[in-house]
Coordinates of C-alpha atoms in Angstrom, one line a residue:
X1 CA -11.8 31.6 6.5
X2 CA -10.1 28.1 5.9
X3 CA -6.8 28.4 7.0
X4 CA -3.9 26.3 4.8
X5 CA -1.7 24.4 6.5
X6 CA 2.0 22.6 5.4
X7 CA 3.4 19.3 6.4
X8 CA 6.8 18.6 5.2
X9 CA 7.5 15.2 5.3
X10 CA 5.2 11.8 5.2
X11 CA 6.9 9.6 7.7
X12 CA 5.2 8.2 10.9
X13 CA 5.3 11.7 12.3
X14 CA 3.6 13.5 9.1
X15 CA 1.3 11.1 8.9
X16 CA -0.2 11.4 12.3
X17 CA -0.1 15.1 11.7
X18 CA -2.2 15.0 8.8
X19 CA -4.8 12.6 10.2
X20 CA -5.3 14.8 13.5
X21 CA -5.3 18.1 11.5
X22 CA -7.9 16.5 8.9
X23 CA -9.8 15.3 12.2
X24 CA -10.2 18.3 13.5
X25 CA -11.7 20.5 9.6
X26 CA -8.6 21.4 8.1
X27 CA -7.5 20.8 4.8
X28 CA -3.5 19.7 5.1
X29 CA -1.1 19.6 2.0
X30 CA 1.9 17.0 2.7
X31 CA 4.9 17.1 0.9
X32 CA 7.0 14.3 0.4
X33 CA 10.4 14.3 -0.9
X34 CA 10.0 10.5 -2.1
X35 CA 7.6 8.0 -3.9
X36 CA 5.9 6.7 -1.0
X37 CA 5.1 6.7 2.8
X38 CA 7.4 6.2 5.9
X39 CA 10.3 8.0 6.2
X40 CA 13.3 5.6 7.1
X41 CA 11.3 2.5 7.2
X42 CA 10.7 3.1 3.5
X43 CA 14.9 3.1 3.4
X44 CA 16.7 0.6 5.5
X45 CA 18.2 -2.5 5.7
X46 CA 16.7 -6.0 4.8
X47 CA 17.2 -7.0 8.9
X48 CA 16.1 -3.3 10.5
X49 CA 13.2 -4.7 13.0
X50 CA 11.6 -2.3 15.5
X51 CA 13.4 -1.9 18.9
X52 CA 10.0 -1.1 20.9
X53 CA 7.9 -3.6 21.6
X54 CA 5.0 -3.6 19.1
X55 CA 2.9 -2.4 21.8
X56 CA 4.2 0.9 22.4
X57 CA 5.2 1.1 19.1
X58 CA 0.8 1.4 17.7
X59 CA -1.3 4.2 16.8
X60 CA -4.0 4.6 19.9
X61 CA -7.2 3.8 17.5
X62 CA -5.6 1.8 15.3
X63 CA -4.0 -1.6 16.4
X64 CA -1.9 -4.0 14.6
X65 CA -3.5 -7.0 12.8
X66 CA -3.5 -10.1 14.3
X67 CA -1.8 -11.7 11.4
X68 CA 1.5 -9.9 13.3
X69 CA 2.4 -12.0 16.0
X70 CA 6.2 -11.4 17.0
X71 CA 7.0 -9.2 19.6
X72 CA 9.3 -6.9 17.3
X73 CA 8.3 -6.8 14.1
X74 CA 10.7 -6.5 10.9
X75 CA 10.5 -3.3 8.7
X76 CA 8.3 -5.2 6.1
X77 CA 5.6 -5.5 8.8
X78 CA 6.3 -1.9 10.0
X79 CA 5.6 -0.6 6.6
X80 CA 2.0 -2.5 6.1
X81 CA 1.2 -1.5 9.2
X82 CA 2.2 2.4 8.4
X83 CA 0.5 1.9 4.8
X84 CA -3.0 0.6 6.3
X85 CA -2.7 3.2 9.1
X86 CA -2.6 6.0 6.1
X87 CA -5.0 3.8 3.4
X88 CA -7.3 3.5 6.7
X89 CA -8.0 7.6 7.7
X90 CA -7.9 8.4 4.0
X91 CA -4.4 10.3 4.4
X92 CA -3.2 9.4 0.7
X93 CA -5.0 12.6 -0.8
X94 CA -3.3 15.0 0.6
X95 CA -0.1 13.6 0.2
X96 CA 2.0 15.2 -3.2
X97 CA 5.0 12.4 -3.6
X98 CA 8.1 13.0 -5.5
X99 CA 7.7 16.9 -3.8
X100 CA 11.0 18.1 -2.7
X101 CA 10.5 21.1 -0.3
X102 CA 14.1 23.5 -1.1
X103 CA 13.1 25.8 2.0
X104 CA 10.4 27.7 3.7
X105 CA 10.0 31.5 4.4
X106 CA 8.0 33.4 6.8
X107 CA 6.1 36.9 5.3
X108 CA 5.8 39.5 7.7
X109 CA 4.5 43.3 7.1
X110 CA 8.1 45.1 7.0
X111 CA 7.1 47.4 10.1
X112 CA 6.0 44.4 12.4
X113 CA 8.8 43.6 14.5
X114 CA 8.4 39.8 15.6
X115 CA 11.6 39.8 17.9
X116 CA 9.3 42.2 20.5
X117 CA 6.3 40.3 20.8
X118 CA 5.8 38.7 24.7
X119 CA 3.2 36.1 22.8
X120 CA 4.1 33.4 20.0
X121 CA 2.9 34.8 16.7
X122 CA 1.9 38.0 18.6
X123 CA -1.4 36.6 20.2
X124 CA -0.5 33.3 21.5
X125 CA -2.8 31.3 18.9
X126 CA -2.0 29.2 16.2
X127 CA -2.4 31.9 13.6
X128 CA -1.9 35.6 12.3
X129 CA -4.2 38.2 10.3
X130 CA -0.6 38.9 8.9
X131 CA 2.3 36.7 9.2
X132 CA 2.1 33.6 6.6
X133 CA 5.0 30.9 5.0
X134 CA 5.8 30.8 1.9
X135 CA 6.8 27.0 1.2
X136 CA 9.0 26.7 -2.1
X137 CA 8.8 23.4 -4.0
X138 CA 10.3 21.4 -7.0
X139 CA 10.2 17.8 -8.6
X140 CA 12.1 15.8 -6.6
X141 CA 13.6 13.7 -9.3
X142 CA 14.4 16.4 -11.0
X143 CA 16.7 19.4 -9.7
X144 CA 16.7 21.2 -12.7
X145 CA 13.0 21.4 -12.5
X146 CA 11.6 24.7 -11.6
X147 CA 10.2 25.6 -8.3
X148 CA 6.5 26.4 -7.0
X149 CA 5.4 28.8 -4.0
X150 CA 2.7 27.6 -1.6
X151 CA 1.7 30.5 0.6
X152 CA 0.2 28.8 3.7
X153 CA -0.6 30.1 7.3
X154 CA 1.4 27.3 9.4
X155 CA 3.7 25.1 8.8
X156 CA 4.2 21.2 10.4
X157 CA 7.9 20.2 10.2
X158 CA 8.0 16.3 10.1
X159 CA 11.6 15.6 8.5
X160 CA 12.8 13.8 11.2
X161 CA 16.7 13.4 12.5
X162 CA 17.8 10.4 10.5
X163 CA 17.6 10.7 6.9
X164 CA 18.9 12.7 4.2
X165 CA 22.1 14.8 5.0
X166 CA 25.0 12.0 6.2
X167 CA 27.1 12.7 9.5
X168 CA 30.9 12.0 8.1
X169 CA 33.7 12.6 9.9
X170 CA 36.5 15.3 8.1
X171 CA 40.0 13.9 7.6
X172 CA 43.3 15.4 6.4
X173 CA 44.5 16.4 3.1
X174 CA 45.0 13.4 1.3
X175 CA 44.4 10.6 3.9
X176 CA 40.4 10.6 3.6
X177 CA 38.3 8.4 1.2
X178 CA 39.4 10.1 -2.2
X179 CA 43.0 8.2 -1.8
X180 CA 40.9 4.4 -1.0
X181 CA 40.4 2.4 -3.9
X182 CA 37.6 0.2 -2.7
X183 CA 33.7 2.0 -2.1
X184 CA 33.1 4.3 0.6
X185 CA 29.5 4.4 1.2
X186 CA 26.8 5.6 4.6
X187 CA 24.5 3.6 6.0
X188 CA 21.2 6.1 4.1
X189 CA 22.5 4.6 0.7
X190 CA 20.2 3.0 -1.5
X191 CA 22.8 0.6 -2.8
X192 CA 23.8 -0.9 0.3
X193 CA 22.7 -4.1 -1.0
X194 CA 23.2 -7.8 -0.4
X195 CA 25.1 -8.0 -4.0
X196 CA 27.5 -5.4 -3.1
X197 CA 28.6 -6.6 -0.1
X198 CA 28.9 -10.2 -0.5
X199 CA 32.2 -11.6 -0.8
X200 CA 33.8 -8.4 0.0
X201 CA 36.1 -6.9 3.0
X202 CA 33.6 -5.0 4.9
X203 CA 34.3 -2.5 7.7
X204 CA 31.6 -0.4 9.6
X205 CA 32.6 2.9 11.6
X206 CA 30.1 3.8 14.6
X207 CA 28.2 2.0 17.0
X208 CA 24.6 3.0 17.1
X209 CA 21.5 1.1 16.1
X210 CA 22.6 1.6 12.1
X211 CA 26.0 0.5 12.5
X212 CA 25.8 -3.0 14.8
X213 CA 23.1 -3.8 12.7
X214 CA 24.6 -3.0 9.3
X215 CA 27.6 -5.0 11.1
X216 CA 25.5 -8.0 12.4
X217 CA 23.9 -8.8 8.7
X218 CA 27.4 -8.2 6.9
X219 CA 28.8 -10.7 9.2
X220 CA 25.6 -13.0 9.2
X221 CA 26.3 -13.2 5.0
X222 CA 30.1 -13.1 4.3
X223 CA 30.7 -15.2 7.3
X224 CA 34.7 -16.0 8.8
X225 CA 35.6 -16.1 5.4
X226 CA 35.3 -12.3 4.8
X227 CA 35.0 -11.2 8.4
X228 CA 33.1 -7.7 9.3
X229 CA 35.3 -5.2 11.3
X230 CA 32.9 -3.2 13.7
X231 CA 35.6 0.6 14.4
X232 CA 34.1 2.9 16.7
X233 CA 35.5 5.5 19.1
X234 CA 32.9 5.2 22.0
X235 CA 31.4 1.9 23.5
X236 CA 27.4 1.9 24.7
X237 CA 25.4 -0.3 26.6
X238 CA 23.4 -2.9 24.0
X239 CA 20.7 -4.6 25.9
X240 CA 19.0 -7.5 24.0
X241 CA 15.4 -7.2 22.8
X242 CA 13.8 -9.4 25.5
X243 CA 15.2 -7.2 28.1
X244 CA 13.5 -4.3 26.7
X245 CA 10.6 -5.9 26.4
X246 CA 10.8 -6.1 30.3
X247 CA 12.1 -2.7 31.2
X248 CA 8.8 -1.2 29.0
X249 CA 6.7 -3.4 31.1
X250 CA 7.9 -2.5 34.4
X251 CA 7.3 1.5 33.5
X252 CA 4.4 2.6 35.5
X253 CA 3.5 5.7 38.1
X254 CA 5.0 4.4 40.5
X255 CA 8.3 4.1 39.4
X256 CA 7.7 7.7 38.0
X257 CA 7.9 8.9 41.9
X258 CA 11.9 8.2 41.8
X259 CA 12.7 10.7 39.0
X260 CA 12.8 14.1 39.8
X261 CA 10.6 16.1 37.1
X262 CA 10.6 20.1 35.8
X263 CA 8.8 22.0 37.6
X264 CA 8.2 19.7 40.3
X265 CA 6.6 20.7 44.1
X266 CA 8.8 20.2 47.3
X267 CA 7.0 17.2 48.2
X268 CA 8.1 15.3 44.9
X269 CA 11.3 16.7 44.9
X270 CA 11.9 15.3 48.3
X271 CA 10.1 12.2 47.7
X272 CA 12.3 11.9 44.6
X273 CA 15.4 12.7 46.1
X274 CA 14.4 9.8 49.4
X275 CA 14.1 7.4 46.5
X276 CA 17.2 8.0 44.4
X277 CA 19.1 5.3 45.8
X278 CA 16.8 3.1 44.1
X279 CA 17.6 4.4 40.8
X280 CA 21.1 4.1 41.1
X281 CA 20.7 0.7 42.3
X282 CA 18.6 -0.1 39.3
X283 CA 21.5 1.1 37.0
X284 CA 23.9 -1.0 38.6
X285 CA 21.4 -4.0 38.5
X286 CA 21.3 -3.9 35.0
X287 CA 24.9 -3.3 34.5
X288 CA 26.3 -6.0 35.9
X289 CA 23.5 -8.1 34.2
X290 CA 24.4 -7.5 31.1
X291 CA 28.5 -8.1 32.1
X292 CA 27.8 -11.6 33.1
X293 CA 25.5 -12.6 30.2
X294 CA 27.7 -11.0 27.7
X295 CA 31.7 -11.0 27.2
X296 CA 31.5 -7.6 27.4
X297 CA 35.0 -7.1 29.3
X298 CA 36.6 -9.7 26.8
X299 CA 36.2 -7.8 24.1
X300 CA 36.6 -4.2 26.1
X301 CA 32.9 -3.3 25.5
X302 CA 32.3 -2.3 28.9
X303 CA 31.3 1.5 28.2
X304 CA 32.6 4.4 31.0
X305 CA 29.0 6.0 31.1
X306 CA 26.1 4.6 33.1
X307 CA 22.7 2.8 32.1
X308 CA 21.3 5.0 33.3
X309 CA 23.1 8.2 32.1
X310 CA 22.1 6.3 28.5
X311 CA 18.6 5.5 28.9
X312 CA 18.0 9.6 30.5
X313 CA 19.3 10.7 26.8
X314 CA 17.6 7.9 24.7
X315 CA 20.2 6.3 23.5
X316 CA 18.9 2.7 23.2
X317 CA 20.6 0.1 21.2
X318 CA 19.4 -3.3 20.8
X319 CA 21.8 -6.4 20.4
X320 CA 21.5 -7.8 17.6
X321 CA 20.8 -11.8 17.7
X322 CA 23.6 -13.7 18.1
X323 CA 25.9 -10.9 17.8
X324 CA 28.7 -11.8 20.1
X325 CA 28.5 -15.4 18.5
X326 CA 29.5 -13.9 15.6
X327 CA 32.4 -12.4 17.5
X328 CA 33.9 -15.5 18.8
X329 CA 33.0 -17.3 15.6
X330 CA 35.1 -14.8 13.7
X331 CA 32.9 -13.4 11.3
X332 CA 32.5 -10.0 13.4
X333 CA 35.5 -8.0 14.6
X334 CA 35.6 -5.4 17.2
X335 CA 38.2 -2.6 17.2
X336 CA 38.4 0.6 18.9
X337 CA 40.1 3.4 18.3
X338 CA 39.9 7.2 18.8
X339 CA 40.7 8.0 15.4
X340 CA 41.1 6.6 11.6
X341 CA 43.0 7.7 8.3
X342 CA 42.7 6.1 5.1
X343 CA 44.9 4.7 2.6
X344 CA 45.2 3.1 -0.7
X345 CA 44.1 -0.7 0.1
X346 CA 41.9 0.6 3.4
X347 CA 42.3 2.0 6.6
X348 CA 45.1 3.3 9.2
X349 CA 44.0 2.8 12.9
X350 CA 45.5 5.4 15.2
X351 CA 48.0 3.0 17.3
X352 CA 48.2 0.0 14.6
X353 CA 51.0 -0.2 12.7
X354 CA 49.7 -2.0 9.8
X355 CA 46.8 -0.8 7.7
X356 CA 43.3 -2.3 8.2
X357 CA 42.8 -4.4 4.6
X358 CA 38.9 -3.2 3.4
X359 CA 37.1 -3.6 0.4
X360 CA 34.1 -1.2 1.8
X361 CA 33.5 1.1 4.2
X362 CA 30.2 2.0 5.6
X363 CA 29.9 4.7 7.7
X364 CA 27.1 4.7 10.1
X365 CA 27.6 7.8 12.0
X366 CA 24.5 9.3 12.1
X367 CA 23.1 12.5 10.8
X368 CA 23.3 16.2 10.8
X369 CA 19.8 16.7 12.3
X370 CA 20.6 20.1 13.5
X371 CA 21.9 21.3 10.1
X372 CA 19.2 19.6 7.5
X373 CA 16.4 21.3 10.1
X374 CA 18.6 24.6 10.2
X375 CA 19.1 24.6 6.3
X376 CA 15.4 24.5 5.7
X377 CA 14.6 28.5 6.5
X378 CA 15.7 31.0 4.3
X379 CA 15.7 33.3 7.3
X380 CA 19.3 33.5 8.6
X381 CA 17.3 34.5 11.9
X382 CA 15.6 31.5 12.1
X383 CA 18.6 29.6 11.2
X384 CA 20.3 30.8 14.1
X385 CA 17.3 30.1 16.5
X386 CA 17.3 26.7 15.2
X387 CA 20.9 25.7 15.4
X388 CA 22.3 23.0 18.1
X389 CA 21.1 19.7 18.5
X390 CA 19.0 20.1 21.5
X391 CA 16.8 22.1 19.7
X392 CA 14.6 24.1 22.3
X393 CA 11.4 23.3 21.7
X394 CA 8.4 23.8 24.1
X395 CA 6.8 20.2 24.4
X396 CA 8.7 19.3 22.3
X397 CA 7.2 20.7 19.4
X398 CA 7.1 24.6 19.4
X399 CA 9.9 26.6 19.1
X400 CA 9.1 30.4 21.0
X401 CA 11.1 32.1 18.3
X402 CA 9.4 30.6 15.8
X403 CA 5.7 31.9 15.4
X404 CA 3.4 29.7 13.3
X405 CA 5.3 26.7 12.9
X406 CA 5.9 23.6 14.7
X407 CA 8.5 20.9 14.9
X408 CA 7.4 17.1 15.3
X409 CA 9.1 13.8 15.5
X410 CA 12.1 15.5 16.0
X411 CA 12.4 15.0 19.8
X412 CA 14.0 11.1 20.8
X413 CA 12.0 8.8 22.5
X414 CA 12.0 5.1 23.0
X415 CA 8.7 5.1 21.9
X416 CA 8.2 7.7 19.1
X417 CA 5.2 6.6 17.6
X418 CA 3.5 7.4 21.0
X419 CA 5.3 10.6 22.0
X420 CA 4.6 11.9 18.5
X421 CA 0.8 11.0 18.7
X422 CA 0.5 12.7 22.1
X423 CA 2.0 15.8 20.3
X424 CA 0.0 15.7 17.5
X425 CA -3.0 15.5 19.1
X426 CA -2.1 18.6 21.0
X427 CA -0.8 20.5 18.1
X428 CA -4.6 20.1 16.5
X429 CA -6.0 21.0 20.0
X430 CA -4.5 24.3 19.8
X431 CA -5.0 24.9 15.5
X432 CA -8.4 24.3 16.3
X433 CA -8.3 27.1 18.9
X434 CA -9.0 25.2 22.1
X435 CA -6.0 26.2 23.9
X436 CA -3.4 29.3 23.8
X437 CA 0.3 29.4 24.6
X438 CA 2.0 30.8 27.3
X439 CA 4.1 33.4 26.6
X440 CA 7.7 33.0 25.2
X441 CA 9.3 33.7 28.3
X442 CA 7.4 31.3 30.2
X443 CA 8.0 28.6 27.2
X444 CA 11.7 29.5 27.1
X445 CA 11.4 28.5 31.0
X446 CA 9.5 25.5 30.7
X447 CA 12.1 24.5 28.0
X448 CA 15.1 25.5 30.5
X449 CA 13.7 23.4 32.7
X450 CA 13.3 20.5 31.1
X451 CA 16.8 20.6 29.7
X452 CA 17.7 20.9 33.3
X453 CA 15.9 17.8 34.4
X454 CA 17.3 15.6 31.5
X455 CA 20.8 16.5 32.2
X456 CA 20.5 15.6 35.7
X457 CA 20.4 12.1 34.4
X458 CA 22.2 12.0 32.0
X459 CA 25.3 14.3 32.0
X460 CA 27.3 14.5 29.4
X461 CA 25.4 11.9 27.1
X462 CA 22.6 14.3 26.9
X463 CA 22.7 16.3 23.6
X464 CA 19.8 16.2 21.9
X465 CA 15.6 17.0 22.0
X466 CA 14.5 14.1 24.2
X467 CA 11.6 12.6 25.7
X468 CA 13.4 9.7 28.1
X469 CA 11.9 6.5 28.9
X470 CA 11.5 7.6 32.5
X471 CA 9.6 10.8 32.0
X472 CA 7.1 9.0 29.5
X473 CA 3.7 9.3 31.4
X474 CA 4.9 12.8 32.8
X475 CA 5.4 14.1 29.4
X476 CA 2.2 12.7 28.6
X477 CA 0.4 14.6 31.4
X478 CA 1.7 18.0 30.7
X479 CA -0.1 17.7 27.1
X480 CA -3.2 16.4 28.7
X481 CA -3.1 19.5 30.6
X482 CA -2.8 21.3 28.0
X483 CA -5.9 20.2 26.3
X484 CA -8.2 20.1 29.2
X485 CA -8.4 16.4 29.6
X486 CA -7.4 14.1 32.7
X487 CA -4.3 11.8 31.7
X488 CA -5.7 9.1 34.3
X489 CA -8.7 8.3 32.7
X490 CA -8.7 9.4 29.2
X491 CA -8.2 6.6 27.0
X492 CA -6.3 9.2 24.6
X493 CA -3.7 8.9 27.1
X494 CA -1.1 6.1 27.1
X495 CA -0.6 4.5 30.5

């Protein structure tokens, strides 16, 4: 019996789901809110470049031409690449554009009782003789359009963490953006064009990879003339690209043996626990790198976290080019501040006693991850499985409440594109039926686990699904076991 599968979403991570579920004889539908291919590189500003070095930013059987020589390539390039990458495995078929999804619903005989089962789904495989989704569509462009049912037996959720429902803070009666004459707008908009904000007052709140870089351009085109004010509540460590490109380099298994790991044996825990020094040492290496390259306690930007306690939650932001030249130049301003109001002609600053003069204000805060994956089941029970950031997913992928459904792209990772292929890959393993899953108690511990181990490194800053930079291979190598293959020889495996 051919068994019908749903992928919501067409990004990077729906795309590599389609091509390894197609691989392996299945018939996939994708669904794709917009006209075209690859998620928020399809939506972004005109200077967005990739932060991971190209090479651990390419599909494992499919490299990037030869024509692309820079080291991080700009999101024009990233986009061909995607769009050959998709024209290449023949993945445009089963992709229906301009399809919103407006939510998804498991059906379920009324007197089988899910919440009892010790296996996912019942059985531990990938599908039931019972249970199936009902996936309800309409025309994207159109909201008044009416809605289509696709009844399918799983479902792959690829809508990623940053697009389509805006993280804003909440302000007081009458002191938030509905009392500001000028344009209040978030980083996602379409219309954050050149034309808009040239020649204008422009002031950016956050200070994340979409706000210095929404920042860095603003300043780089209105110049000291109409300077760029940069407001955010919480510094972090920015590392230039070249010094990324170093730190990916230097990842290997060797420096794998200084992090302790979930699930680990006593001889790695005490090996890791011999070597921790070394990792603190390494933080503080870096750290006072970047103080003496940069005027970081000039300007205040010295943040009161570690590097480490940063990279452990994958929170990587790359410096712009020449951004703190634009800082002493003039065109970029820095200010800090707990907390904002606005007013008439712009914004008050918590401590200021004159108002911050703005024609626009872009907020670059991020998104409500947790809330647009929540808000997708109709099931209220679901809804509560699903809500909080961190997301509890087994490999990052499978949620053990959840039968017949998994989750990808959603986990960070400094390299995405690779953590997401590993997954997929997996994820068709087991629809095929070459593996089973434990049962949800022993996912649940796995999961518990690994939450532990992330937050041993990075405290508070962890608070989200994450893959870190220093458990890369060993991520790798628990889905390798899962499918039966070695991880140190199979050329599936990265690293």
């Amino acid at each position: 019996m051919e068994r019908k599968i749903a992928i919501i979403g067409a990004g990077v991570s729906g795309l590599l789901a389609c091509k390894y579920t197609l691989e392996n004889g299945f018939k996939p539908i994708v669904f794709e809110a917009r006209s075209g291919i690859g998620g928020v590189w399809s939506q972004t500003i005109e200077s967005t470049k990739l932060q991971t070095p190209k090479s651990f930013y390419q599909f494992s059987d499919f490299a990037w031409p030869n024509s692309v020589t820079e080291t991080f390539p700009d999101h024009n390039k990233v986009m061909e690449y995607l769009q050959a990458y998709a024209a290449h495995f023949n993945l445009f078929p089963s992709i229906k554009f301009d399809t919103k999804v407006t939510s998804i619903d498991r059906l379920v005989p009324s007197d089988e009782d899910e919440h009892s089962w010790d296996l996912w789904g019942g059985t531990g495989k990938p599908f039931s003789s019972s249970g199936k989704w009902n996936v309800t569509v309409q025309e994207a462009r159109n909201v008044s359009s009416a809605t289509e049912a696709y009844q399918v037996d799983f479902v792959i959720l690829c809508i990623g963490r940053y697009s389509d429902l805006p993280n804003t803070p909440d302000f007081p009666m009458n002191k938030g953006p509905e009392v500001f004459d000028g344009k209040v707008l978030h980083s996602m908009n379409d219309d954050l064009a050149a034309e808009l904000i040239n020649g204008k007052r422009v002031t950016v709140i956050g200070f994340q990879k979409s706000a210095v870089d929404v920042a860095a351009e603003v300043a780089n085109r209105n110049g000291v003339r109409y300077p760029c004010t940069l407001l955010f509540k919480t510094v972090h460590w920015m590392v230039p690209d070249y010094f990324l490109w170093s730190t990916f380099r230097s990842l290997n298994r060797w420096t794998e043996l200084i992090i302790h790991k979930p699930g680990e044996g006593f001889f790695s825990w005490l090996l890791a626990l011999s070597l921790s020094p070394l990792l603190w040492l390494s933080s503080k290496v870096v750290e006072s790198c970047l103080k003496w390259t940069f005027p970081l306690k000039k300007y205040n930007m010295i943040p009161g976290h570690s590097f480490l306690n940063q990279i452990s939650s994958c929170m990587f932001t790359v410096l712009p080019r020449n951004f703190y030249d634009r800082v002493q130049g003039g065109g970029l301003s820095l200010m800090k501040s707990r907390s904002f109001t606005f007013c008439k002609n712009g914004l008050v600053i918590d401590g200021e006693t004159t108002p911050l003069v703005t024609d626009i204000v872009i907020f670059a805060t991020g998104y409500k991850s947790d809330e647009k994956l929540k808000n997708i089941f109709k099931s209220t029970y679901f809804q509560k499985q699903i809500t909080g950031s961190s997301a509890p997913l087994y490999r990052e992928g499978i949620h053990p409440q959840i039968p017949q459904l998994a989750i990808l792209g959603y986990a960070d990772s400094p390299s995405i594109l690779r953590t997401t292929e590993m997954r997929s890959k997996c994820l068709a393993h087991f629809l095929a039926g070459n593996s089973n899953l434990p049962t949800i108690k022993e996912m649940e511990h796995n999961v518990m686990n690994w939450e532990k181990s992330m937050r041993l490194y990075a405290g508070e800053s962890y608070r989200r699904s994450c893959v870190s930079v220093l458990l890369q291979k060993y991520s790798n190598d628990q889905l390798c076991k899962d499918m039966g293959c070695n991880s140190k020889k199979e050329k599936m495996v990265f690293g």
